[in-house]
Coordinates of C-alpha atoms and ligand atoms in Angstrom, one line a residue:
X585 CA -56.5 -7.7 -33.0
X586 CA -53.5 -7.1 -30.7
X587 CA -52.7 -10.6 -29.6
X588 CA -52.6 -12.3 -26.3
X589 CA -51.5 -10.2 -23.3
X590 CA -50.8 -11.8 -19.9
X591 CA -49.1 -10.6 -16.8
X592 CA -45.5 -11.8 -16.1
X593 CA -44.8 -10.3 -12.6
X594 CA -46.7 -10.8 -9.4
X595 CA -45.2 -9.2 -6.2
X596 CA -46.6 -9.3 -2.8
X597 CA -45.6 -8.5 0.8
X598 CA -45.1 -11.6 2.9
X599 CA -44.6 -10.8 6.6
X600 CA -41.4 -8.8 6.6
X601 CA -40.3 -10.2 3.2
X602 CA -41.3 -9.3 -0.3
X603 CA -41.9 -12.1 -2.8
X604 CA -42.1 -11.8 -6.6
X605 CA -43.0 -14.6 -8.9
X606 CA -41.6 -13.7 -12.3
X607 CA -42.5 -15.5 -15.5
X608 CA -39.5 -16.8 -17.3
X609 CA -41.4 -18.3 -20.2
X610 CA -44.1 -20.8 -21.1
X611 CA -44.6 -23.3 -23.8
X612 CA -47.7 -25.0 -25.3
X613 CA -47.3 -28.8 -25.6
X614 CA -49.4 -31.5 -27.0
X615 CA -51.0 -34.4 -25.1
X616 CA -50.9 -34.6 -21.3
X617 CA -50.9 -38.4 -21.7
X618 CA -48.6 -40.4 -21.6
X619 CA -46.2 -37.8 -20.1
X620 CA -48.5 -37.9 -17.0
X621 CA -50.5 -41.0 -16.1
X622 CA -48.6 -43.2 -18.6
X623 CA -49.9 -46.3 -16.7
X624 CA -53.5 -45.2 -17.2
X625 CA -55.7 -45.4 -20.3
X626 CA -55.6 -42.2 -22.2
X627 CA -59.3 -41.8 -21.5
X628 CA -58.6 -41.5 -17.7
X629 CA -56.3 -38.5 -18.3
X630 CA -58.6 -36.9 -20.8
X631 CA -61.6 -37.4 -18.6
X632 CA -59.9 -35.7 -15.7
X633 CA -58.8 -32.8 -17.9
X634 CA -62.3 -32.4 -19.2
X635 CA -63.7 -32.4 -15.6
X636 CA -61.4 -29.5 -14.9
X637 CA -62.3 -27.7 -18.1
X638 CA -58.9 -28.0 -19.7
X639 CA -57.9 -29.7 -23.0
X640 CA -56.1 -33.0 -22.5
X641 CA -54.6 -32.6 -26.0
X642 CA -52.9 -29.2 -25.5
X643 CA -51.5 -27.8 -22.4
X644 CA -49.5 -24.8 -21.2
X645 CA -46.3 -25.5 -19.3
X646 CA -45.0 -22.3 -17.6
X647 CA -41.6 -21.7 -16.0
X648 CA -41.8 -19.3 -13.0
X649 CA -38.9 -18.6 -10.7
X650 CA -39.5 -17.0 -7.3
X651 CA -37.6 -14.0 -6.0
X652 CA -37.6 -13.4 -2.2
X653 CA -36.4 -10.1 -0.7
X654 CA -35.7 -10.8 2.9
X655 CA -34.9 -7.1 3.5
X656 CA -31.2 -8.1 3.8
X657 CA -30.7 -10.2 0.8
X658 CA -32.4 -10.8 -2.6
X659 CA -32.7 -14.5 -3.1
X660 CA -33.6 -16.0 -6.4
X661 CA -35.0 -19.5 -6.6
X662 CA -34.1 -21.1 -10.0
X663 CA -33.2 -19.3 -13.1
X664 CA -35.5 -20.5 -15.9
X665 CA -34.4 -21.5 -19.4
X666 CA -32.0 -18.6 -20.2
X667 CA -30.3 -19.1 -23.5
X668 CA -30.7 -22.8 -23.7
X669 CA -32.7 -22.5 -26.9
X670 CA -30.0 -20.5 -28.6
X671 CA -27.0 -22.3 -27.2
X672 CA -27.9 -26.0 -27.3
X673 CA -29.0 -27.6 -30.6
X674 CA -30.8 -30.4 -28.8
X675 CA -33.2 -28.0 -27.0
X676 CA -34.0 -25.8 -30.0
X677 CA -37.7 -25.8 -30.6
X678 CA -38.5 -27.5 -27.3
X679 CA -37.5 -24.7 -24.9
X680 CA -38.7 -21.1 -25.1
X681 CA -36.2 -18.3 -24.7
X682 CA -35.9 -17.3 -21.0
X683 CA -37.3 -13.8 -20.3
X684 CA -36.5 -13.8 -16.5
X685 CA -33.9 -11.0 -16.6
X686 CA -36.0 -8.8 -18.9
X687 CA -39.1 -9.3 -16.7
X688 CA -37.0 -8.7 -13.5
X689 CA -35.9 -5.4 -15.0
X690 CA -39.5 -4.4 -15.6
X691 CA -40.1 -5.1 -12.0
X692 CA -37.2 -2.9 -10.9
X693 CA -34.4 -5.4 -10.3
X694 CA -31.1 -5.8 -12.2
X695 CA -29.3 -9.1 -12.5
X696 CA -26.5 -7.6 -10.4
X697 CA -28.9 -7.0 -7.5
X698 CA -29.3 -10.7 -6.8
X699 CA -27.3 -11.8 -3.7
X700 CA -28.1 -15.5 -3.6
X701 CA -29.3 -18.0 -6.2
X702 CA -30.8 -21.2 -4.9
X703 CA -31.1 -24.0 -7.4
X704 CA -33.9 -26.4 -6.3
X705 CA -32.6 -29.1 -8.7
X706 CA -30.4 -29.6 -11.8
X707 CA -32.9 -29.9 -14.6
X708 CA -32.4 -27.6 -17.6
X709 CA -35.3 -25.2 -17.0
X710 CA -33.9 -24.5 -13.5
X711 CA -30.2 -24.1 -14.3
X712 CA -30.4 -22.7 -17.9
X713 CA -30.5 -19.1 -16.8
X714 CA -27.4 -19.3 -14.6
X715 CA -24.9 -18.6 -17.5
X716 CA -24.9 -17.1 -20.9
X717 CA -22.1 -17.9 -23.3
X718 CA -20.3 -19.5 -20.4
X719 CA -20.5 -16.3 -18.2
X720 CA -22.6 -15.9 -15.0
X721 CA -25.8 -14.0 -15.7
X722 CA -26.0 -12.8 -12.1
X723 CA -22.5 -11.4 -11.5
X724 CA -22.7 -10.7 -7.8
X725 CA -24.6 -13.7 -6.6
X726 CA -23.4 -16.6 -4.5
X727 CA -25.0 -20.0 -5.2
X728 CA -26.8 -22.6 -3.1
X729 CA -27.2 -26.2 -4.3
X730 CA -28.5 -29.2 -2.6
X731 CA -25.4 -31.3 -1.9
X732 CA -27.0 -34.6 -3.0
X733 CA -28.4 -33.1 -6.2
X734 CA -25.1 -31.5 -7.1
X735 CA -23.1 -34.7 -6.4
X736 CA -25.5 -36.8 -8.4
X737 CA -25.2 -34.7 -11.6
X738 CA -21.5 -34.1 -11.2
X739 CA -20.6 -37.8 -10.7
X740 CA -23.0 -38.9 -13.5
X741 CA -23.5 -42.4 -12.3
X742 CA -27.0 -43.9 -12.8
X743 CA -28.2 -41.1 -15.0
X744 CA -31.1 -42.5 -17.1
X745 CA -30.9 -42.4 -20.9
X746 CA -33.5 -39.5 -21.2
X747 CA -31.3 -37.4 -18.9
X748 CA -27.9 -37.9 -20.5
X749 CA -28.2 -34.6 -22.2
X750 CA -29.2 -33.0 -18.9
X751 CA -26.1 -34.3 -17.3
X752 CA -23.9 -32.8 -20.0
X753 CA -25.6 -29.5 -19.6
X754 CA -25.2 -29.6 -15.8
X755 CA -21.5 -30.3 -16.1
X756 CA -21.0 -27.3 -18.4
X757 CA -23.1 -24.9 -16.4
X758 CA -22.8 -25.7 -12.6
X759 CA -19.4 -27.0 -11.5
X760 CA -17.6 -23.9 -12.8
X761 CA -19.7 -21.9 -10.3
X762 CA -18.7 -24.2 -7.4
X763 CA -16.2 -21.8 -5.9
X764 CA -19.0 -19.4 -5.1
X765 CA -21.4 -22.0 -3.9
X766 CA -22.5 -23.7 -0.7
X767 CA -23.9 -27.2 -0.6
X768 CA -26.7 -27.9 1.8
X769 CA -29.0 -30.7 3.0
X770 CA -32.6 -30.8 4.1
X771 CA -33.2 -28.8 7.2
X772 CA -30.4 -26.4 6.5
X773 CA -30.9 -22.6 6.5
X774 CA -30.3 -20.5 3.4
X775 CA -31.0 -17.2 5.1
X776 CA -33.0 -16.4 8.3
X777 CA -36.5 -17.6 7.6
X778 CA -35.6 -19.8 4.6
X779 CA -35.0 -23.6 5.1
X780 CA -34.5 -26.5 2.8
X781 CA -37.1 -29.4 2.8
X782 CA -36.4 -32.8 1.2
X783 CA -38.3 -33.2 -2.0
X784 CA -36.3 -35.9 -3.8
X785 CA -37.9 -38.0 -6.5
X786 CA -38.5 -35.6 -9.4
X787 CA -34.7 -35.5 -9.4
X788 CA -32.5 -37.4 -7.0
X789 CA -31.8 -34.6 -4.6
X790 CA -34.5 -32.0 -5.3
X791 CA -35.3 -29.7 -2.4
X792 CA -38.3 -27.5 -1.7
X793 CA -37.8 -24.3 0.4
X794 CA -39.9 -23.3 3.4
X795 CA -40.2 -19.5 3.7
X796 CA -41.4 -18.0 7.0
X797 CA -41.7 -14.4 8.1
X798 CA -43.7 -12.9 10.9
X799 CA -45.8 -16.0 11.2
X800 CA -46.6 -16.3 7.4
X801 CA -45.5 -19.5 5.7
X802 CA -45.0 -20.5 2.1
X803 CA -43.4 -23.5 0.5
X804 CA -41.5 -23.1 -2.8
X805 CA -42.1 -26.7 -3.9
X806 CA -40.1 -26.5 -7.2
X807 CA -41.3 -29.4 -9.4
X808 CA -43.0 -31.6 -6.7
X809 CA -46.1 -31.1 -8.9
X810 CA -45.6 -30.2 -12.5
X811 CA -49.2 -29.9 -13.6
X812 CA -51.8 -28.1 -11.5
X813 CA -54.6 -30.7 -12.1
X814 CA -52.9 -34.0 -12.9
X815 CA -50.1 -34.1 -10.3
X816 CA -52.3 -32.7 -7.5
X817 CA -55.6 -34.5 -8.1
X818 CA -53.8 -37.8 -9.0
X819 CA -50.4 -37.6 -7.2
X820 CA -49.9 -41.4 -7.6
X821 CA -49.9 -41.2 -11.4
X822 CA -46.4 -41.6 -12.9
X823 CA -44.8 -38.5 -14.5
X824 CA -42.3 -39.1 -17.3
X825 CA -40.0 -36.2 -16.3
X826 CA -39.7 -37.6 -12.7
X827 CA -36.3 -39.3 -12.4
X828 CA -37.5 -41.7 -9.7
X829 CA -41.2 -42.2 -10.3
X830 CA -42.0 -44.1 -7.1
X831 CA -40.1 -41.7 -4.9
X832 CA -41.6 -38.7 -6.7
X833 CA -45.1 -40.0 -6.1
X834 CA -44.4 -40.6 -2.4
X835 CA -42.9 -37.1 -2.1
X836 CA -45.8 -35.6 -3.8
X837 CA -48.2 -37.2 -1.4
X838 CA -46.1 -36.2 1.6
X839 CA -45.8 -32.6 0.5
X840 CA -49.4 -32.2 -0.6
X841 CA -50.5 -33.5 2.8
X842 CA -48.1 -31.1 4.5
X843 CA -49.1 -28.0 2.7
X844 CA -52.8 -28.8 3.0
X845 CA -52.6 -29.7 6.7
X846 CA -50.4 -26.8 7.7
X847 CA -52.3 -24.4 5.4
X848 CA -49.2 -23.2 3.7
X849 CA -49.1 -21.0 0.7
X850 CA -47.3 -22.6 -2.2
X851 CA -45.2 -21.2 -5.0
X852 CA -44.9 -23.8 -7.8
X853 CA -42.5 -23.4 -10.7
X854 CA -44.9 -25.0 -13.2
X855 CA -48.2 -23.9 -11.7
X856 CA -50.3 -21.5 -13.8
X857 CA -49.2 -17.9 -13.4
X858 CA -48.8 -16.4 -10.9
X859 CA -47.8 -19.8 -9.7
X860 CA -49.0 -19.1 -6.2
X861 CA -51.9 -20.8 -4.4
X862 CA -52.7 -23.4 -1.8
X863 CA -53.9 -26.9 -1.7
X864 CA -57.3 -27.8 -0.5
X865 CA -58.2 -31.3 0.7
X866 CA -61.6 -32.9 0.5
X867 CA -62.6 -36.6 0.7
X868 CA -62.2 -36.6 -3.1
X869 CA -58.5 -35.7 -2.8
X870 CA -56.4 -32.6 -3.2
X871 CA -57.1 -29.6 -5.4
X872 CA -54.9 -26.6 -6.4
X873 CA -56.6 -23.3 -5.5
X874 CA -54.9 -20.3 -7.1
X875 CA -54.3 -17.3 -4.9
X876 CA -56.9 -14.5 -5.2
X877 CA -56.3 -11.4 -3.0
X878 CA -55.1 -13.1 0.2
X879 CA -51.6 -11.8 -0.2
X880 CA -52.7 -8.3 -1.3
X881 CA -54.8 -7.1 1.7
Ligands
ZN2010 ZN1 -39.0 -27.8 -14.1

C-alpha cells in the first residue's frame, strides 16, 4: 500500500494565455446537510447525493486557486489557506495547511514571480495565503480587491455572528497590503482580457472574473457554487457559508444561466480537481461537466 495519490496541478493553453489550476489543499467533511439545503429534509439532500453517486454523509471540499499567465503578467486568483491552521487557534483542525506555494514550485513558479494577486472575496480560504507571520508571501505582487468587498470587511458593520472571526482575520491580513492594492468594481479590467463580474451574495462584494483570449472565454466564478452537485443542480437551496443567502441564490442562477448560455469554461475554487469544467443545461436543470481534453488539443 502506498496511499492515495492525486494530481495537484493542471495547466493548459487558453488562447494566448496559459492557465494553471493549482490545488492548495482539500478537507473531508461530514454531512452535506444542513450546510447545504438546510431548509430541506435531510432525505432530499441525501437522495440527490445518491443519485449522483456520492455520499451525503462525507464530502470532499477542495481549495483550488487559479494562476493566469497573460504573457505579460502572472496573475494569481486567491491564495488558499496558507498558514491559517498554524497561526489561528480557531481554525486549527478545521483548515488544512495550504500547499499552494509548494505546488506552484513543482509547476515551475516561485512566489516572487507573481505580478498580480486578485482576491475574489475576503473569506479565510481565499486570503489566508497572502501573508505568513505577518509578511507578504508573494513579495513582488500588487493586489486587486473588489472595492465593495474590501470596504465591507474593513468597516465591519453588519458582519454576521458566524463571520466575526473572519472579520478579525481580514483586518489582520488585508488592510496592511492596501498601499500596494487597487480597488475595483464590476466591469473593471484587471489586465487586458481579464474583467470583473458582479457575483455578490456568497460574500457582500464577491466578484467573478471573465478571462478572454483569442476568442476563448472562461469564468473564474470563485465561490458562486461551493459544491459541484448541490449548488449547481439545486441553486435555490440555501448554503450556510453564504453571507446573504437570497442574494447568493439569485447570483448562482444568473451566473449558471450565463455560463451555460454563453458556453463558457468555468474555473471553480471548490469544484473537484482540476476545478475546470462547464455547465450543461437540460429541462431537468443545470449540471457540472468536468473538463476532459477540450483544453489539451
Ligand atoms: Zn471558499
